[in-house]
Amino acid sequence: MKRMNNKLHVYTGNGKGKTTAARGLAVRSAGHGRRVLIAQFLKDGRSGELNAFKMLPSVEVYPMKPVNGFVFAMNEEEKRQTEKEQRAQALALRTYIEQSRPELIVLDELNVALSTGMLDRETADALLETALQCGDTVATGRNAPEWLIQRADYVSEICAEKHPFQTEGLKARAGIEY
Ligand code: ATP
Ligand code: MG
C-alpha cells in the first residue's frame, strides 16, 4: 500500500519528556481541528493529561487494557499473558484506525512494548502502516528498536543529563511525572 505523505516520528532516549512531547503534538494538531487518536501501550492510563483531553472533542484516547507493573518485574506466565493481550489490542487498534481514520496517531510506549518483547515486529509494522495511511504517527518510549529508527522520518532522542529521582530520590509527582 502507498504510504502517502504522512510522517513517522520516534521519541526515544532515557530522559523525561517523550510522552509529554507527544501529548504536546496532540494538542497542537487539535488546535488545527485535526482528529487525534492516542493509544498507550503497557501503562495504567492514569496520567493527568488523559483527563484534560476529555475537554478536547477532537482528541480521543483509545481504551487499552491497563497493564499492572513493569515488564521486568513480571514472571514468565505474566509476560506471556501480557504479550498475548498487547498483540490482540494492537490488532484491534489497527482495525479501529482503519475505520475512524484519525489525522494524528500517538502510539505511546510502543517502543517499550517492542524492546521488551511484549509486541512483535510484524504486528507493530502492520499497525504503523495502517496509521501512516491516515496521518502522521508518533511512537514514544525508551530503547526504540533499530528497524523503527531506520523507518522513522523524525527521530528525537531525549537524554537524561539530570533527573531528581537520581540526584535526590524524588518520587513521581502528580501533574509532573503523571
Ligand atoms: P514523561 O511522561 O514525563 O514525558 P517520558 O515519557 O519521557 O516521561 P518514560 O520513560 O515513559 O518517560 O517514563 C515514565 C515515567 O518516568 C514518567 O513519570 C517520567 O517522568 C519518569 N522518568 C523519565 N525519565 C526518567 C529518569 N531518567 N529517571 C527517573 N524517572 C524518569
Ligand atoms: Mg513515556
CSV table of C-alpha atoms and ligand atoms in Angstrom, one decimal:
chain,number,residue,atom,x,y,z
A,1,MET,CA,0.0,0.0,0.0
A,2,LYS,CA,1.1,3.5,-0.7
A,3,ARG,CA,2.3,5.4,2.4
A,4,MET,CA,1.1,8.9,1.4
A,5,ASN,CA,2.9,11.9,2.7
A,6,ASN,CA,2.4,11.2,6.4
A,7,LYS,CA,5.5,11.0,8.6
A,8,LEU,CA,6.6,8.7,11.3
A,9,HIS,CA,8.0,10.3,14.5
A,10,VAL,CA,10.0,8.4,17.1
A,11,TYR,CA,10.7,10.0,20.5
A,12,THR,CA,13.2,7.8,22.4
A,13,GLY,CA,16.0,8.0,25.0
A,14,ASN,CA,16.3,7.8,28.7
A,15,GLY,CA,15.3,11.4,29.6
A,16,LYS,CA,12.0,12.8,30.7
A,17,GLY,CA,9.8,14.3,28.0
A,18,LYS,CA,8.9,11.7,25.4
A,19,THR,CA,5.3,11.2,26.3
A,20,THR,CA,4.8,14.9,27.2
A,21,ALA,CA,6.2,15.9,23.8
A,22,ALA,CA,3.8,13.5,22.0
A,23,ARG,CA,0.9,14.9,24.1
A,24,GLY,CA,2.0,18.4,23.1
A,25,LEU,CA,1.9,17.5,19.5
A,26,ALA,CA,-1.6,16.1,20.0
A,27,VAL,CA,-2.8,19.4,21.4
A,28,ARG,CA,-1.1,21.3,18.6
A,29,SER,CA,-2.9,19.2,16.0
A,30,ALA,CA,-6.2,19.5,17.9
A,31,GLY,CA,-5.7,23.3,17.7
A,32,HIS,CA,-5.9,23.0,14.0
A,33,GLY,CA,-9.1,21.0,14.3
A,34,ARG,CA,-7.4,17.7,13.4
A,35,ARG,CA,-8.8,14.4,14.9
A,36,VAL,CA,-6.2,12.8,17.1
A,37,LEU,CA,-6.1,9.3,18.5
A,38,ILE,CA,-3.9,8.4,21.4
A,39,ALA,CA,-3.2,4.8,22.5
A,40,GLN,CA,-1.0,3.8,25.4
A,41,PHE,CA,0.9,0.5,25.5
A,42,LEU,CA,2.0,-1.0,28.8
A,43,LYS,CA,0.7,1.8,31.0
A,44,ASP,CA,-2.1,2.1,33.6
A,45,GLY,CA,-3.8,5.0,31.8
A,46,ARG,CA,-4.0,7.3,34.8
A,47,SER,CA,-1.8,10.2,33.6
A,48,GLY,CA,-3.3,13.6,34.2
A,49,GLU,CA,-3.4,14.8,30.6
A,50,LEU,CA,-5.8,12.0,29.7
A,51,ASN,CA,-8.4,13.7,31.9
A,52,ALA,CA,-7.6,17.0,30.3
A,53,PHE,CA,-8.2,15.5,26.8
A,54,LYS,CA,-11.8,14.8,27.8
A,55,MET,CA,-12.3,18.5,27.3
A,56,LEU,CA,-11.0,18.4,23.8
A,57,PRO,CA,-13.6,16.8,21.5
A,58,SER,CA,-11.1,16.2,18.6
A,59,VAL,CA,-8.8,14.1,20.8
A,60,GLU,CA,-9.8,10.5,21.5
A,61,VAL,CA,-8.0,8.3,24.0
A,62,TYR,CA,-8.2,4.7,22.8
A,63,PRO,CA,-9.2,2.4,25.7
A,64,MET,CA,-6.3,0.0,26.0
A,65,LYS,CA,-6.5,-2.6,28.8
A,66,PRO,CA,-4.2,-1.3,31.6
A,67,VAL,CA,-1.1,-3.3,32.4
A,68,ASN,CA,-0.1,-3.8,36.1
A,69,GLY,CA,3.5,-3.1,36.9
A,70,PHE,CA,6.7,-3.2,34.9
A,71,VAL,CA,7.6,-5.9,32.4
A,72,PHE,CA,11.0,-6.5,34.1
A,73,ALA,CA,9.2,-7.5,37.3
A,74,MET,CA,6.8,-10.0,35.6
A,75,ASN,CA,7.2,-13.8,35.8
A,76,GLU,CA,7.2,-15.8,32.6
A,77,GLU,CA,3.5,-16.5,32.8
A,78,GLU,CA,2.6,-12.8,33.3
A,79,LYS,CA,4.9,-11.9,30.4
A,80,ARG,CA,3.2,-14.5,28.1
A,81,GLN,CA,-0.2,-13.1,29.1
A,82,THR,CA,0.8,-9.5,28.6
A,83,GLU,CA,2.3,-10.4,25.2
A,84,LYS,CA,-0.9,-12.0,24.1
A,85,GLU,CA,-3.0,-9.1,25.3
A,86,GLN,CA,-0.8,-6.4,23.8
A,87,ARG,CA,-0.9,-8.2,20.4
A,88,ALA,CA,-4.7,-8.5,20.5
A,89,GLN,CA,-5.0,-4.9,21.4
A,90,ALA,CA,-2.7,-3.8,18.7
A,91,LEU,CA,-4.7,-5.7,16.1
A,92,ALA,CA,-8.0,-4.2,17.4
A,93,LEU,CA,-6.4,-0.8,17.4
A,94,ARG,CA,-5.4,-1.2,13.8
A,95,THR,CA,-9.0,-2.1,12.8
A,96,TYR,CA,-10.3,0.9,14.7
A,97,ILE,CA,-7.8,3.2,13.0
A,98,GLU,CA,-8.9,1.8,9.6
A,99,GLN,CA,-12.5,2.7,10.4
A,100,SER,CA,-12.1,6.0,12.2
A,101,ARG,CA,-9.2,7.4,10.2
A,102,PRO,CA,-7.6,9.8,12.7
A,103,GLU,CA,-5.3,12.5,11.4
A,104,LEU,CA,-2.6,12.1,14.1
A,105,ILE,CA,-2.0,8.8,15.8
A,106,VAL,CA,0.1,8.7,19.0
A,107,LEU,CA,1.3,5.2,20.0
A,108,ASP,CA,2.7,5.9,23.4
A,109,GLU,CA,5.3,3.5,24.8
A,110,LEU,CA,5.2,1.4,21.6
A,111,ASN,CA,9.0,1.4,21.6
A,112,VAL,CA,8.9,-0.2,25.1
A,113,ALA,CA,6.4,-2.8,24.1
A,114,LEU,CA,8.7,-3.7,21.2
A,115,SER,CA,12.0,-3.6,23.1
A,116,THR,CA,10.6,-5.7,26.0
A,117,GLY,CA,9.2,-8.3,23.6
A,118,MET,CA,5.6,-7.6,24.6
A,119,LEU,CA,4.7,-6.8,21.0
A,120,ASP,CA,6.1,-8.5,17.9
A,121,ARG,CA,7.6,-6.5,15.0
A,122,GLU,CA,5.2,-7.9,12.4
A,123,THR,CA,2.1,-6.7,14.4
A,124,ALA,CA,3.7,-3.3,15.1
A,125,ASP,CA,4.7,-3.0,11.5
A,126,ALA,CA,1.1,-3.6,10.3
A,127,LEU,CA,-0.2,-1.1,12.8
A,128,LEU,CA,2.2,1.6,11.7
A,129,GLU,CA,1.4,1.0,8.0
A,130,THR,CA,-2.3,1.5,8.7
A,131,ALA,CA,-1.7,4.5,10.9
A,132,LEU,CA,0.5,6.1,8.3
A,133,GLN,CA,-2.2,5.7,5.7
A,134,CYS,CA,-4.3,8.0,7.9
A,135,GLY,CA,-1.9,10.6,9.3
A,136,ASP,CA,1.4,11.4,11.0
A,137,THR,CA,2.2,8.8,13.6
A,138,VAL,CA,4.2,9.1,16.8
A,139,ALA,CA,5.9,6.2,18.7
A,140,THR,CA,7.3,7.0,22.1
A,141,GLY,CA,9.4,5.1,24.6
A,142,ARG,CA,13.0,4.2,25.5
A,143,ASN,CA,15.1,1.7,23.5
A,144,ALA,CA,13.3,2.1,20.2
A,145,PRO,CA,14.5,-0.8,18.0
A,146,GLU,CA,16.9,-0.1,15.2
A,147,TRP,CA,14.4,-1.0,12.5
A,148,LEU,CA,11.9,1.6,13.8
A,149,ILE,CA,14.6,4.2,13.9
A,150,GLN,CA,15.6,3.4,10.3
A,151,ARG,CA,12.0,3.6,9.2
A,152,ALA,CA,11.1,6.9,11.0
A,153,ASP,CA,11.2,10.3,9.4
A,154,TYR,CA,11.7,12.2,12.7
A,155,VAL,CA,13.9,10.6,15.4
A,156,SER,CA,14.3,12.6,18.6
A,157,GLU,CA,16.4,11.2,21.4
A,158,ILE,CA,15.9,12.8,24.8
A,159,CYS,CA,18.9,12.2,27.0
A,160,ALA,CA,18.7,12.4,30.8
A,161,GLU,CA,21.5,14.7,31.9
A,162,LYS,CA,19.9,15.2,35.3
A,163,HIS,CA,16.8,13.9,37.0
A,164,PRO,CA,15.8,14.5,40.6
A,165,PHE,CA,15.0,10.8,41.0
A,166,GLN,CA,18.7,10.2,40.6
A,167,THR,CA,20.0,13.2,42.5
A,168,GLU,CA,17.6,13.3,45.4
A,169,GLY,CA,15.5,10.2,45.1
A,170,LEU,CA,12.4,12.3,44.3
A,171,LYS,CA,9.3,10.2,43.7
A,172,ALA,CA,6.9,10.6,40.8
A,173,ARG,CA,4.6,13.7,41.3
A,174,ALA,CA,1.1,14.1,40.1
A,175,GLY,CA,0.9,16.7,37.4
A,176,ILE,CA,4.6,16.4,36.6
A,177,GLU,CA,5.5,12.8,36.2
A,178,TYR,CA,2.0,11.5,35.5
B,1,ATP,P1,7.1,12.0,30.6
B,1,ATP,O1,5.8,11.1,30.6
B,1,ATP,O2,7.3,12.8,31.8
B,1,ATP,O3,7.2,12.8,29.3
B,1,ATP,P2,8.8,10.0,29.4
B,1,ATP,O4,7.7,9.6,28.6
B,1,ATP,O5,10.0,10.6,28.7
B,1,ATP,O6,8.3,11.0,30.5
B,1,ATP,P3,9.1,7.3,30.4
B,1,ATP,O7,10.3,6.6,30.0
B,1,ATP,O8,7.8,7.0,29.7
B,1,ATP,O9,9.4,8.9,30.3
B,1,ATP,O10,9.0,7.2,31.9
B,1,ATP,C1,7.8,7.3,32.6
B,1,ATP,C2,7.9,8.0,34.0
B,1,ATP,O11,9.3,8.0,34.4
B,1,ATP,C3,7.5,9.4,33.9
B,1,ATP,O12,6.9,9.7,35.1
B,1,ATP,C4,8.8,10.2,33.7
B,1,ATP,O13,8.7,11.5,34.2
B,1,ATP,C5,9.7,9.4,34.6
B,1,ATP,N1,11.1,9.5,34.1
B,1,ATP,C6,11.5,9.8,32.8
B,1,ATP,N2,12.8,9.8,32.7
B,1,ATP,C7,13.3,9.5,33.9
B,1,ATP,C8,14.6,9.3,34.5
B,1,ATP,N3,15.7,9.5,33.8
B,1,ATP,N4,14.7,8.9,35.8
B,1,ATP,C9,13.6,8.7,36.6
B,1,ATP,N5,12.4,8.9,36.1
B,1,ATP,C10,12.2,9.2,34.8
B,2,MG,MG,6.6,7.9,28.3
